[in-house]
Short mmCIF file of C-alpha atoms in Angstrom, two decimals:
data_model
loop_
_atom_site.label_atom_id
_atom_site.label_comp_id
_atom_site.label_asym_id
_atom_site.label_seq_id
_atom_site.Cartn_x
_atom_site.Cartn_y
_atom_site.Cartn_z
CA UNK A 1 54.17 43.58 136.01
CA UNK A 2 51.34 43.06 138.27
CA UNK A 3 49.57 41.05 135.46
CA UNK A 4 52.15 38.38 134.94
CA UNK A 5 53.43 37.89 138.43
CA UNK A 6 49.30 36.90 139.26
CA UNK A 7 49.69 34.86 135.94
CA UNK A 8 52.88 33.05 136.70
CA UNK A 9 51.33 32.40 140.18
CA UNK A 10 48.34 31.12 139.18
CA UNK A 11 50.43 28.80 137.13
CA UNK A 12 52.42 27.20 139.53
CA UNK A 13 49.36 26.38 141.41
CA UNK A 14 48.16 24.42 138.11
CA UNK A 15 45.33 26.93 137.68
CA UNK A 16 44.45 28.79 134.66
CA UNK A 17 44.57 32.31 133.75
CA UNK A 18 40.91 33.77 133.24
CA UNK A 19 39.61 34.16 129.64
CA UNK A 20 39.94 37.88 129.15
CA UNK A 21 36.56 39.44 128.89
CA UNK A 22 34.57 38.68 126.16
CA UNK A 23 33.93 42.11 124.24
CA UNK A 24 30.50 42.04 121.94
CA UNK A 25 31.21 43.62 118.99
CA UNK A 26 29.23 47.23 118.61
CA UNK A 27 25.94 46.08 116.72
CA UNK A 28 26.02 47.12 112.83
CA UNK A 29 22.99 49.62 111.67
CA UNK A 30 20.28 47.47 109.55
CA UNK A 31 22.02 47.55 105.71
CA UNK A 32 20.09 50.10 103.81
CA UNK A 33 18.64 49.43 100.07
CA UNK A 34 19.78 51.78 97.63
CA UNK A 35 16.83 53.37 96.71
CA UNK A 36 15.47 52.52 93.60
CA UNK A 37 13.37 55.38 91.39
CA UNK A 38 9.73 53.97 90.87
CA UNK A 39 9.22 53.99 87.10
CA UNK A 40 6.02 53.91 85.58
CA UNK A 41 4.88 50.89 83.43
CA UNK A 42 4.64 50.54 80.06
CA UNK A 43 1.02 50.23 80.25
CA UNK A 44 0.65 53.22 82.52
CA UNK A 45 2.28 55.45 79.92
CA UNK A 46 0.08 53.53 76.57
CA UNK A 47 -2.96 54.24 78.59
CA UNK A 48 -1.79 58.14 79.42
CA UNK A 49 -1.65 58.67 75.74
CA UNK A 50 -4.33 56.83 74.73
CA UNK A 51 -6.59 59.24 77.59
CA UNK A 52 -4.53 61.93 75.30
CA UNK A 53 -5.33 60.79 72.14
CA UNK A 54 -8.95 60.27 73.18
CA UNK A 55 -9.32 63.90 73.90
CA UNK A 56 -7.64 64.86 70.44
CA UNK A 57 -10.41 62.78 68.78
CA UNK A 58 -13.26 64.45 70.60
CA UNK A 59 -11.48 67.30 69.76
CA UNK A 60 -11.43 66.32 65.87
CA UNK A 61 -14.80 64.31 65.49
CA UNK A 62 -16.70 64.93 68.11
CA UNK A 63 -17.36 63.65 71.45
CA UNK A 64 -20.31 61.20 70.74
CA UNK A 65 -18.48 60.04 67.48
CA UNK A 66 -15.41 58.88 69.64
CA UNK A 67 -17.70 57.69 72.52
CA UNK A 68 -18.75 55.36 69.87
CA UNK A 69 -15.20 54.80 68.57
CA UNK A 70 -13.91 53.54 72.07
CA UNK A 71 -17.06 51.61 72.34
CA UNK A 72 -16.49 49.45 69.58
CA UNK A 73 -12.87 49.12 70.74
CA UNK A 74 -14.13 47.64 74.04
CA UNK A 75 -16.84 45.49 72.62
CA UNK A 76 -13.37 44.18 70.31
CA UNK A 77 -11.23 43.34 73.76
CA UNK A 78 -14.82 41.95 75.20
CA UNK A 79 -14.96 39.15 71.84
CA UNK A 80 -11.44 38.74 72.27
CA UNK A 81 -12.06 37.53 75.94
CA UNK A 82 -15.67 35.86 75.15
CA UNK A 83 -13.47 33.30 72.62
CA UNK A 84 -10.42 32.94 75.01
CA UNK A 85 -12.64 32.00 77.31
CA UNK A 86 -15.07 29.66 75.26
CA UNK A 87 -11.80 27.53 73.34
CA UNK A 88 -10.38 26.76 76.76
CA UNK A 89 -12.93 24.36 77.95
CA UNK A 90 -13.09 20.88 77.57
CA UNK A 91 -13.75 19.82 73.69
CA UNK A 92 -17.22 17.39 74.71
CA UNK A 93 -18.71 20.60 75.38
CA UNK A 94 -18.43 22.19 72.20
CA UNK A 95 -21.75 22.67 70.50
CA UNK A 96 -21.96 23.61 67.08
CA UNK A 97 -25.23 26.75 66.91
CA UNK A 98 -23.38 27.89 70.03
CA UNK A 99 -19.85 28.15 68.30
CA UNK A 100 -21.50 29.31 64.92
CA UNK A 101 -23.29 32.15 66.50
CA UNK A 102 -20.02 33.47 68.58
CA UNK A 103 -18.00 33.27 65.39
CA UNK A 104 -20.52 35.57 63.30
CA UNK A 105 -20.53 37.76 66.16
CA UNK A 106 -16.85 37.66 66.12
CA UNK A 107 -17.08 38.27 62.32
CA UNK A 108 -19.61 41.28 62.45
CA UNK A 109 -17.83 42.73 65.57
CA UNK A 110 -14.16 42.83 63.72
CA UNK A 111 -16.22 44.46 60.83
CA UNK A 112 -17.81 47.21 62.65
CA UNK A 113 -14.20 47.61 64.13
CA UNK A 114 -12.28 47.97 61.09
CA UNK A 115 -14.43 50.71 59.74
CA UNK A 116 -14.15 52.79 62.92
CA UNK A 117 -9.99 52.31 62.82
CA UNK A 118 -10.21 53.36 59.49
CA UNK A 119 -11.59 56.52 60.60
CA UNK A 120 -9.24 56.83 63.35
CA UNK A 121 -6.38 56.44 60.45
CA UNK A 122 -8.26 59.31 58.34
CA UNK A 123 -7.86 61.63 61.43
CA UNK A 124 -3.83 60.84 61.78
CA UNK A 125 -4.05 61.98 57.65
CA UNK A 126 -6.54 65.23 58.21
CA UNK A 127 -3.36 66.43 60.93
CA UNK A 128 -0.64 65.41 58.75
CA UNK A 129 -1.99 67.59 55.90
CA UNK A 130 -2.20 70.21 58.60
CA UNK A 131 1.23 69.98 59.39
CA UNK A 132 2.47 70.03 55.98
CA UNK A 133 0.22 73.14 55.45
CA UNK A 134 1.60 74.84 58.78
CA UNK A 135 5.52 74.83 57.06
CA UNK A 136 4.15 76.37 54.14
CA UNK A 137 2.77 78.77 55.77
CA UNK A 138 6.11 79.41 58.14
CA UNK A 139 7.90 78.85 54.72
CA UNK A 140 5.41 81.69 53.34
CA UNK A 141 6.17 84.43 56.55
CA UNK A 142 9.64 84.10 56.82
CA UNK A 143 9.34 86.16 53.13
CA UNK A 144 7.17 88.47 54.40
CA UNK A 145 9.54 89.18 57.76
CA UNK A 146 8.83 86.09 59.90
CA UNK A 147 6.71 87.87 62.46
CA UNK A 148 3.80 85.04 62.34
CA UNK A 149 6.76 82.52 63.13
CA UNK A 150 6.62 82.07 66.93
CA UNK A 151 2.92 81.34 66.56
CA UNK A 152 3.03 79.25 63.60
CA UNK A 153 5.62 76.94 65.57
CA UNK A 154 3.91 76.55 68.77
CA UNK A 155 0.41 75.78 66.70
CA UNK A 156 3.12 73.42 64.37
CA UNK A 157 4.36 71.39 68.15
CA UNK A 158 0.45 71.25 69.22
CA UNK A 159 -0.49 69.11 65.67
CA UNK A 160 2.98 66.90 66.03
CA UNK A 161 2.14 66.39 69.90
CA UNK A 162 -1.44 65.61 68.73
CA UNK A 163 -0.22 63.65 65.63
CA UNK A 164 1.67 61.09 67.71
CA UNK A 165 -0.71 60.29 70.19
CA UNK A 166 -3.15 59.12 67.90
CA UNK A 167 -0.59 57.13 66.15
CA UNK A 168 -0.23 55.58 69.61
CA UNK A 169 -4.07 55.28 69.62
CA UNK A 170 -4.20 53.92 65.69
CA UNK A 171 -1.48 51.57 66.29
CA UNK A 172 -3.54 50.11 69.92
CA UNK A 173 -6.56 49.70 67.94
CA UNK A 174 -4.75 47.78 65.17
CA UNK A 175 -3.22 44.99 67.10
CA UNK A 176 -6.61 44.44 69.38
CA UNK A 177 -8.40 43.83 66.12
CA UNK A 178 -5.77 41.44 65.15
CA UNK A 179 -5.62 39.17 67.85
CA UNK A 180 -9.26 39.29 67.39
CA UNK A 181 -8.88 38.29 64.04
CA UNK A 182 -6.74 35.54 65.06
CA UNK A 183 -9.18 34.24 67.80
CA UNK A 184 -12.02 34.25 65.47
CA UNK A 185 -9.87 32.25 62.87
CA UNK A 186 -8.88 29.61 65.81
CA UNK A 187 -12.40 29.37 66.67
CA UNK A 188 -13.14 28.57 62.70
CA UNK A 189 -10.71 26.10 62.96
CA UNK A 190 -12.29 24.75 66.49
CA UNK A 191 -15.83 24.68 64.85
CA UNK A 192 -14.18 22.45 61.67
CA UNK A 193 -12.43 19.93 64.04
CA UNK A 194 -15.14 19.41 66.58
CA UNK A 195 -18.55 19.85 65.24
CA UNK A 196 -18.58 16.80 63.27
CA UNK A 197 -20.31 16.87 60.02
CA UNK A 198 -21.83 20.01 60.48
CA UNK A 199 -19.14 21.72 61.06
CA UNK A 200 -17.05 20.44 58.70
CA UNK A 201 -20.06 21.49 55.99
CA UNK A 202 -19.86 24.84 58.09
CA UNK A 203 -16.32 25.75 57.24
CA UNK A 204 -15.93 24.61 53.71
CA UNK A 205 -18.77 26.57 52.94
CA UNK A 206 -17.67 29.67 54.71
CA UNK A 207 -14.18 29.39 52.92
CA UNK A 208 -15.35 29.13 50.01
CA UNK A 209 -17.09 32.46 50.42
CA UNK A 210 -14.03 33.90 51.43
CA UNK A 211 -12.39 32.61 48.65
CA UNK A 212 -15.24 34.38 46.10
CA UNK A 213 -14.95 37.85 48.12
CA UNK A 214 -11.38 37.80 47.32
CA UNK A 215 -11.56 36.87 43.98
CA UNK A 216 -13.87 39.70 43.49
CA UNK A 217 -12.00 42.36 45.35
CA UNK A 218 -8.57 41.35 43.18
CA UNK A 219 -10.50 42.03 39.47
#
């Protein structure tokens, strides 16, 4: 009552009641992020198994002869890189010897390279055959009572766990030789288009080569 008889009497004196008290609203806590799980990368996880598969090799062949394996496979990525970086400046600068001599490098490097992934494919095939000998053998003890089983399985898991990391590793080494393949056949192409006459001599001369090698290989 109080309240409106100060109200109605401010009123009549052509005043205005006050503005009732401005109340701040309670501040709200900073909004919070759902955490999100950190997941590792693709890469992380190839590289992890190739680190496996590396050990599985020295394991297999030897530790020099897969010293020498991942050598090769870095001198491969190092080409790769050596072209990239070569193609991408400007086309005056191309000069034929210097071209010429990267692309047999190119050539002798993807060489060397296939040879060693072809050993690399020969170990996958050395643990398959163990694998299929290891169920025979389980096959073979289960007549006898089974007692070898438990042992047989867990040496059966090691050769699949081993198995699929060098497929990992196999598969890696595969597509770095083939962009490599494909940057040495861009440079080819480079040498043909901006080397003038020498280069043009250059290529038709190295595909006809090609062309004989294959020709031999398919009688």
């Amino acid at each position: 009552m109080l309240v409106i008889v100060v109200a109605v009497c401010l009123l009549a004196a052509g005043g205005k009641p006050p503005p009732p008290p401005a109340v701040r609203p309670a501040p709200r806590p900073p909004a919070q992020r759902p955490s999100t799980p950190v997941r590792a990368s693709h890469s992380t996880a190839t590289d992890h198994q190739i680190a496996r598969a590396r050990v599985v090799f020295q394991q297999r062949i030897g530790a020099a002869r897969e010293a020498e394996q991942e050598r090769i496979r870095q001198r491969v990525l190092d080409q790769e890189r050596r072209i990239a970086e070569r193609l991408s400046r400007a086309q005056r600068e191309y000069d034929f010897e210097e071209l010429r001599s990267l692309h047999r490098s190119s050539r002798e490097t993807a060489d060397l390279a296939y040879t060693v992934m072809k050993s690399a494919f020969a170990t996958k095939k050395e643990l398959s055959a163990a694998i299929s000998r290891t169920h025979r053998a389980i096959d073979a003890d289960r007549a006898r009572g089974g007692r070898q089983i438990p042992t047989l399985r867990r040496t059966l898991d090691v050769l699949h766990d081993d198995r699929k990391v060098l497929q990992t590793y196999c598969q890696r080494y595969e597509a770095d030789l083939d962009r490599l393949n494909k940057r040495t056949g861009g440079l080819r192409d480079a040498i043909a288009a901006n080397c003038g006459s020498k280069g043009r001599a250059w290529y038709q001369a190295l595909m006809a080569r090609t062309a004989a090698r294959r020709d031999g290989r398919s009688q």
